Amino acid sequence: MTSADPAALPAAPPRSRGAWKHWLLFVGLLLPNLVLLTIFTYRPLVDNIRLSFFDWNISSPTSTFIGGDNYVEWATSPDSWTIVRNTVIFTIAVVGGCMVLGLLLALLLDQRLRGRNLVRSAIFAPFVLSGAAVGIAFQFVFDPNFGMIRDLLGRIGVHTPDFYQRPGWALFMVTLTYIWKNVGYSFVIYLAALQGARQDLYEAAAIDHASTWTTFWRVTMPQLRATTFFLSITVMLNSLQVFDIINVMTRGGPQNIGTTTMIYQVYVETFQNQRAGYGATVATVMFVVLLLITVVQVRIMDREGSR
């Protein structure tokens, strides 16, 4: 068996003019996005990580390099782990509440019901409202003296919890407010996914006399897997960035850090305590944790999709 003569092999066809046009179009469309991402996302991210190794008062023109002291202080501070606990509880409650309620509402309003379009609009409307405006409105809802919750509980003889003095109830109040505002997002995404589901699978399930529960788990949920994965990431990222509702309703209290989350701690340390380096440290820790969680979620989704 002899090897082929390289000179005898046919030459590769020259790149056509049409292929170059497609390549230039690709570069022309991609380059502006890469430039914007570099300026407004990647560069600030790198600068934030660099700043976390400095002690810098934002009112001072100079900063002092202190190595990993900010990270050591964060890891050894009891307040840090209380704030992490608040963040985890808030995030899990928001992700679970928004996704479960959004799915249930989507399943209900995917049916042929009278006035469903009006109800759909009413559910989605709070999502486009200002978080600060929603926070101010719900301050009156949860007011222990004359709020709506006090009135409703008083009618059945139940004492109104002190939402503004007890950290547990304050965190519950903020979480419920955020879920009310943002459940419309999950609802709309799930509703769109349900309307695009394969109807032949439901017809096959009906022919097999599958129960409603079986149809939901065996037909509906597998088709919503990609949507659920997408929502689990986006809702989690959005919940970790909540600032306006917490700032308006509790300002991170009661008892100083009763409802403080990590993103709110970044604001407090940077702009109130004027410790921009320490605030950058908290932001960097958040970034690393979110990156790891997202990587795990993507790997799980890829594994599920390859089955």
CSV table of C-alpha atoms in Angstrom, one decimal:
chain,number,residue,atom,x,y,z
A,1,MET,CA,0.0,0.0,0.0
A,2,THR,CA,1.6,3.3,-1.1
A,3,SER,CA,0.9,6.7,0.2
A,4,ALA,CA,-0.8,9.2,-2.1
A,5,ASP,CA,1.4,11.8,-3.7
A,6,PRO,CA,0.6,15.2,-2.2
A,7,ALA,CA,1.1,16.8,-5.5
A,8,ALA,CA,-1.5,14.5,-7.0
A,9,LEU,CA,-4.2,15.5,-4.5
A,10,PRO,CA,-6.8,18.0,-5.7
A,11,ALA,CA,-6.3,21.5,-4.5
A,12,ALA,CA,-8.8,22.9,-2.1
A,13,PRO,CA,-11.4,25.1,-3.8
A,14,PRO,CA,-10.8,28.8,-3.2
A,15,ARG,CA,-13.2,30.4,-0.8
A,16,SER,CA,-16.1,31.8,-2.7
A,17,ARG,CA,-17.0,35.5,-2.7
A,18,GLY,CA,-20.3,34.6,-1.1
A,19,ALA,CA,-18.6,32.8,1.8
A,20,TRP,CA,-16.4,35.8,2.5
A,21,LYS,CA,-19.5,38.0,2.6
A,22,HIS,CA,-21.1,35.7,5.2
A,23,TRP,CA,-17.9,35.8,7.2
A,24,LEU,CA,-17.7,39.6,7.1
A,25,LEU,CA,-21.4,39.8,8.0
A,26,PHE,CA,-20.8,37.5,11.0
A,27,VAL,CA,-17.9,39.6,12.2
A,28,GLY,CA,-19.8,42.8,11.7
A,29,LEU,CA,-22.7,41.6,13.7
A,30,LEU,CA,-20.6,40.0,16.5
A,31,LEU,CA,-18.0,42.7,17.0
A,32,PRO,CA,-20.2,45.5,18.4
A,33,ASN,CA,-21.6,43.0,20.9
A,34,LEU,CA,-18.2,41.9,22.0
A,35,VAL,CA,-17.0,45.5,22.3
A,36,LEU,CA,-20.0,46.4,24.5
A,37,LEU,CA,-19.6,43.2,26.6
A,38,THR,CA,-15.9,44.0,27.1
A,39,ILE,CA,-16.5,47.6,28.1
A,40,PHE,CA,-19.6,47.2,30.3
A,41,THR,CA,-19.3,43.6,31.6
A,42,TYR,CA,-15.8,42.0,31.5
A,43,ARG,CA,-13.8,45.0,32.2
A,44,PRO,CA,-15.8,46.0,35.3
A,45,LEU,CA,-15.7,42.4,36.5
A,46,VAL,CA,-11.9,42.2,36.3
A,47,ASP,CA,-11.7,45.7,37.9
A,48,ASN,CA,-14.0,44.5,40.7
A,49,ILE,CA,-11.8,41.5,41.4
A,50,ARG,CA,-8.7,43.7,41.4
A,51,LEU,CA,-10.4,46.2,43.8
A,52,SER,CA,-11.2,43.4,46.3
A,53,PHE,CA,-7.5,43.2,47.2
A,54,PHE,CA,-7.4,46.9,48.2
A,55,ASP,CA,-8.5,49.0,51.1
A,56,TRP,CA,-10.2,52.0,49.5
A,57,ASN,CA,-12.5,54.7,50.8
A,58,ILE,CA,-14.5,55.9,47.8
A,59,SER,CA,-13.9,59.5,48.9
A,60,SER,CA,-10.2,59.0,48.8
A,61,PRO,CA,-8.1,59.3,45.6
A,62,THR,CA,-5.7,56.6,46.8
A,63,SER,CA,-6.0,52.9,47.8
A,64,THR,CA,-3.9,50.6,49.8
A,65,PHE,CA,-3.1,47.0,48.7
A,66,ILE,CA,-3.9,44.6,51.5
A,67,GLY,CA,-3.8,41.2,49.7
A,68,GLY,CA,-6.5,38.8,50.9
A,69,ASP,CA,-7.3,40.6,54.2
A,70,ASN,CA,-10.8,41.5,52.9
A,71,TYR,CA,-11.6,37.9,52.2
A,72,VAL,CA,-10.3,36.8,55.6
A,73,GLU,CA,-12.4,39.4,57.3
A,74,TRP,CA,-15.5,38.4,55.3
A,75,ALA,CA,-15.0,34.7,56.0
A,76,THR,CA,-14.5,35.2,59.8
A,77,SER,CA,-17.3,37.8,60.4
A,78,PRO,CA,-20.4,36.4,62.0
A,79,ASP,CA,-22.5,38.9,60.1
A,80,SER,CA,-21.3,37.5,56.8
A,81,TRP,CA,-22.8,34.1,57.5
A,82,THR,CA,-26.1,35.6,58.7
A,83,ILE,CA,-26.3,37.5,55.5
A,84,VAL,CA,-25.4,34.4,53.5
A,85,ARG,CA,-28.3,32.6,55.3
A,86,ASN,CA,-30.7,35.4,54.5
A,87,THR,CA,-29.6,35.3,50.8
A,88,VAL,CA,-30.0,31.5,50.6
A,89,ILE,CA,-33.4,31.5,52.2
A,90,PHE,CA,-34.6,34.4,50.1
A,91,THR,CA,-33.3,32.9,46.9
A,92,ILE,CA,-34.7,29.4,47.5
A,93,ALA,CA,-38.1,30.8,48.5
A,94,VAL,CA,-38.3,33.1,45.5
A,95,VAL,CA,-37.1,30.5,42.9
A,96,GLY,CA,-39.5,27.9,44.3
A,97,GLY,CA,-42.4,30.2,44.8
A,98,CYS,CA,-42.2,32.0,41.4
A,99,MET,CA,-41.7,28.8,39.4
A,100,VAL,CA,-44.3,26.7,41.2
A,101,LEU,CA,-46.9,29.5,41.2
A,102,GLY,CA,-46.1,30.4,37.7
A,103,LEU,CA,-46.5,26.9,36.4
A,104,LEU,CA,-49.8,26.4,38.3
A,105,LEU,CA,-51.2,29.7,36.9
A,106,ALA,CA,-50.0,28.8,33.4
A,107,LEU,CA,-51.7,25.4,33.5
A,108,LEU,CA,-54.9,27.0,34.7
A,109,LEU,CA,-54.9,29.9,32.2
A,110,ASP,CA,-53.9,27.7,29.3
A,111,GLN,CA,-57.5,26.4,29.5
A,112,ARG,CA,-60.4,27.9,27.6
A,113,LEU,CA,-61.8,30.2,30.3
A,114,ARG,CA,-63.9,33.3,30.1
A,115,GLY,CA,-61.9,36.4,30.7
A,116,ARG,CA,-58.6,34.6,30.7
A,117,ASN,CA,-56.7,37.3,28.7
A,118,LEU,CA,-57.7,39.9,31.4
A,119,VAL,CA,-56.4,37.6,34.1
A,120,ARG,CA,-53.2,36.9,32.2
A,121,SER,CA,-52.6,40.7,31.9
A,122,ALA,CA,-53.3,41.2,35.6
A,123,ILE,CA,-50.8,38.5,36.6
A,124,PHE,CA,-48.1,39.9,34.4
A,125,ALA,CA,-48.7,43.6,35.2
A,126,PRO,CA,-46.8,43.7,38.5
A,127,PHE,CA,-43.6,42.5,36.8
A,128,VAL,CA,-43.3,45.7,34.8
A,129,LEU,CA,-43.9,47.9,37.8
A,130,SER,CA,-41.2,49.7,39.7
A,131,GLY,CA,-39.8,47.7,42.6
A,132,ALA,CA,-39.6,50.8,44.7
A,133,ALA,CA,-43.3,51.5,44.0
A,134,VAL,CA,-44.3,48.0,44.9
A,135,GLY,CA,-42.2,48.2,48.1
A,136,ILE,CA,-44.0,51.4,49.2
A,137,ALA,CA,-47.4,49.9,48.4
A,138,PHE,CA,-46.7,46.7,50.4
A,139,GLN,CA,-45.4,48.7,53.4
A,140,PHE,CA,-49.1,49.7,53.9
A,141,VAL,CA,-50.2,46.1,53.2
A,142,PHE,CA,-48.0,44.8,56.1
A,143,ASP,CA,-48.4,47.7,58.4
A,144,PRO,CA,-49.0,46.3,61.9
A,145,ASN,CA,-51.3,49.2,62.8
A,146,PHE,CA,-53.7,49.7,59.9
A,147,GLY,CA,-52.5,47.4,57.1
A,148,MET,CA,-54.6,45.0,55.0
A,149,ILE,CA,-53.0,42.0,56.6
A,150,ARG,CA,-53.9,43.3,60.1
A,151,ASP,CA,-57.5,43.8,59.0
A,152,LEU,CA,-57.8,40.3,57.4
A,153,LEU,CA,-56.2,38.5,60.4
A,154,GLY,CA,-58.2,40.6,62.9
A,155,ARG,CA,-61.4,39.3,61.3
A,156,ILE,CA,-60.5,35.7,62.2
A,157,GLY,CA,-59.1,36.6,65.6
A,158,VAL,CA,-55.4,36.1,64.8
A,159,HIS,CA,-52.8,38.5,66.1
A,160,THR,CA,-50.8,40.3,63.5
A,161,PRO,CA,-47.1,39.5,63.4
A,162,ASP,CA,-44.7,42.3,63.9
A,163,PHE,CA,-43.2,42.3,60.4
A,164,TYR,CA,-41.0,45.3,61.0
A,165,GLN,CA,-39.4,44.3,64.3
A,166,ARG,CA,-38.7,40.5,64.0
A,167,PRO,CA,-36.1,39.5,61.4
A,168,GLY,CA,-37.9,36.2,60.4
A,169,TRP,CA,-41.2,37.9,59.7
A,170,ALA,CA,-39.4,40.8,57.9
A,171,LEU,CA,-37.7,38.4,55.6
A,172,PHE,CA,-41.0,36.6,55.0
A,173,MET,CA,-42.6,40.0,54.1
A,174,VAL,CA,-39.9,41.0,51.7
A,175,THR,CA,-39.9,37.5,50.0
A,176,LEU,CA,-43.7,37.5,49.6
A,177,THR,CA,-43.6,41.0,48.1
A,178,TYR,CA,-40.9,40.0,45.6
A,179,ILE,CA,-42.8,36.8,44.6
A,180,TRP,CA,-46.0,38.8,44.0
A,181,LYS,CA,-44.1,41.2,41.8
A,182,ASN,CA,-42.2,38.7,39.7
A,183,VAL,CA,-44.4,35.6,39.5
A,184,GLY,CA,-45.8,37.0,36.2
A,185,TYR,CA,-42.4,36.5,34.5
A,186,SER,CA,-42.4,32.7,35.2
A,187,PHE,CA,-46.1,32.6,34.3
A,188,VAL,CA,-45.6,34.1,30.9
A,189,ILE,CA,-42.6,31.8,30.1
A,190,TYR,CA,-44.4,28.7,31.2
A,191,LEU,CA,-47.5,29.7,29.3
A,192,ALA,CA,-45.6,30.2,26.1
A,193,ALA,CA,-44.0,26.7,26.5
A,194,LEU,CA,-47.3,25.1,27.1
A,195,GLN,CA,-48.8,26.6,24.0
A,196,GLY,CA,-45.9,25.3,22.0
A,197,ALA,CA,-46.2,21.7,23.4
A,198,ARG,CA,-46.9,18.8,21.1
A,199,GLN,CA,-50.6,18.0,21.1
A,200,ASP,CA,-50.2,14.6,19.6
A,201,LEU,CA,-48.6,13.4,22.8
A,202,TYR,CA,-51.7,14.5,24.8
A,203,GLU,CA,-53.9,12.8,22.2
A,204,ALA,CA,-51.9,9.6,22.7
A,205,ALA,CA,-52.2,9.9,26.5
A,206,ALA,CA,-56.0,10.3,26.2
A,207,ILE,CA,-56.2,7.2,24.0
A,208,ASP,CA,-54.3,5.3,26.6
A,209,HIS,CA,-56.7,6.6,29.3
A,210,ALA,CA,-53.9,8.2,31.2
A,211,SER,CA,-54.9,10.1,34.4
A,212,THR,CA,-54.5,13.9,34.7
A,213,TRP,CA,-51.6,13.3,37.1
A,214,THR,CA,-49.9,10.8,34.8
A,215,THR,CA,-50.3,13.1,31.8
A,216,PHE,CA,-48.8,16.0,33.8
A,217,TRP,CA,-45.7,14.1,34.9
A,218,ARG,CA,-45.2,11.9,31.7
A,219,VAL,CA,-46.2,14.3,29.0
A,220,THR,CA,-46.2,17.9,30.2
A,221,MET,CA,-43.2,18.1,32.5
A,222,PRO,CA,-40.7,16.4,30.0
A,223,GLN,CA,-41.6,19.1,27.5
A,224,LEU,CA,-41.1,21.8,30.0
A,225,ARG,CA,-37.7,20.6,31.1
A,226,ALA,CA,-35.7,23.1,29.1
A,227,THR,CA,-38.0,25.9,30.1
A,228,THR,CA,-37.7,25.0,33.8
A,229,PHE,CA,-33.9,24.9,33.5
A,230,PHE,CA,-34.0,28.4,31.8
A,231,LEU,CA,-36.2,29.8,34.6
A,232,SER,CA,-34.2,28.3,37.4
A,233,ILE,CA,-31.2,30.2,36.2
A,234,THR,CA,-32.9,33.5,35.3
A,235,VAL,CA,-35.1,33.7,38.4
A,236,MET,CA,-32.2,32.8,40.6
A,237,LEU,CA,-30.0,35.5,39.1
A,238,ASN,CA,-32.8,38.1,39.3
A,239,SER,CA,-33.5,37.3,43.0
A,240,LEU,CA,-29.9,37.6,43.9
A,241,GLN,CA,-29.9,41.1,42.5
A,242,VAL,CA,-32.9,42.4,44.4
A,243,PHE,CA,-32.2,45.8,45.9
A,244,ASP,CA,-35.1,48.2,45.5
A,245,ILE,CA,-37.7,46.3,47.5
A,246,ILE,CA,-35.4,45.6,50.4
A,247,ASN,CA,-34.1,49.2,50.5
A,248,VAL,CA,-37.6,50.6,50.5
A,249,MET,CA,-39.3,48.2,52.9
A,250,THR,CA,-36.7,47.4,55.5
A,251,ARG,CA,-33.3,49.0,54.6
A,252,GLY,CA,-31.7,45.7,55.4
A,253,GLY,CA,-33.2,45.6,59.0
A,254,PRO,CA,-34.6,44.9,61.5
A,255,GLN,CA,-31.7,44.4,64.0
A,256,ASN,CA,-29.2,45.8,61.5
A,257,ILE,CA,-29.0,42.9,59.1
A,258,GLY,CA,-32.4,41.1,59.5
A,259,THR,CA,-33.2,41.2,55.8
A,260,THR,CA,-29.7,42.1,54.4
A,261,THR,CA,-28.7,40.0,51.4
A,262,MET,CA,-25.3,39.9,49.8
A,263,ILE,CA,-26.1,42.3,47.0
A,264,TYR,CA,-27.5,44.8,49.6
A,265,GLN,CA,-24.4,44.3,51.7
A,266,VAL,CA,-22.3,45.4,48.7
A,267,TYR,CA,-24.3,48.6,48.6
A,268,VAL,CA,-24.0,49.2,52.4
A,269,GLU,CA,-20.3,48.5,52.5
A,270,THR,CA,-19.5,50.5,49.4
A,271,PHE,CA,-21.7,53.6,49.7
A,272,GLN,CA,-22.6,53.8,53.4
A,273,ASN,CA,-19.5,52.5,55.1
A,274,GLN,CA,-17.4,53.8,52.2
A,275,ARG,CA,-15.4,50.5,52.1
A,276,ALA,CA,-15.3,49.9,48.3
A,277,GLY,CA,-12.7,47.2,48.6
A,278,TYR,CA,-14.7,45.2,51.1
A,279,GLY,CA,-17.8,45.7,49.0
A,280,ALA,CA,-15.9,44.4,45.9
A,281,THR,CA,-14.9,41.4,48.0
A,282,VAL,CA,-18.6,40.5,48.7
A,283,ALA,CA,-19.4,41.0,45.0
A,284,THR,CA,-16.6,38.7,44.0
A,285,VAL,CA,-17.7,36.0,46.4
A,286,MET,CA,-21.2,36.2,44.9
A,287,PHE,CA,-19.8,36.0,41.4
A,288,VAL,CA,-17.8,32.8,42.1
A,289,VAL,CA,-20.7,31.1,43.8
A,290,LEU,CA,-23.1,32.0,41.0
A,291,LEU,CA,-20.6,30.8,38.4
A,292,LEU,CA,-20.2,27.4,40.1
A,293,ILE,CA,-24.0,27.0,40.5
A,294,THR,CA,-24.5,27.9,36.8
A,295,VAL,CA,-21.8,25.5,35.7
A,296,VAL,CA,-23.4,22.7,37.7
A,297,GLN,CA,-26.9,23.5,36.3
A,298,VAL,CA,-25.6,23.5,32.7
A,299,ARG,CA,-23.8,20.2,33.2
A,300,ILE,CA,-26.9,18.6,34.6
A,301,MET,CA,-29.0,19.9,31.7
A,302,ASP,CA,-26.4,18.6,29.2
A,303,ARG,CA,-26.5,15.2,30.9
A,304,GLU,CA,-30.3,15.1,30.8
A,305,GLY,CA,-30.3,16.2,27.2
A,306,SER,CA,-27.9,13.5,26.1
A,307,ARG,CA,-30.1,10.7,27.4
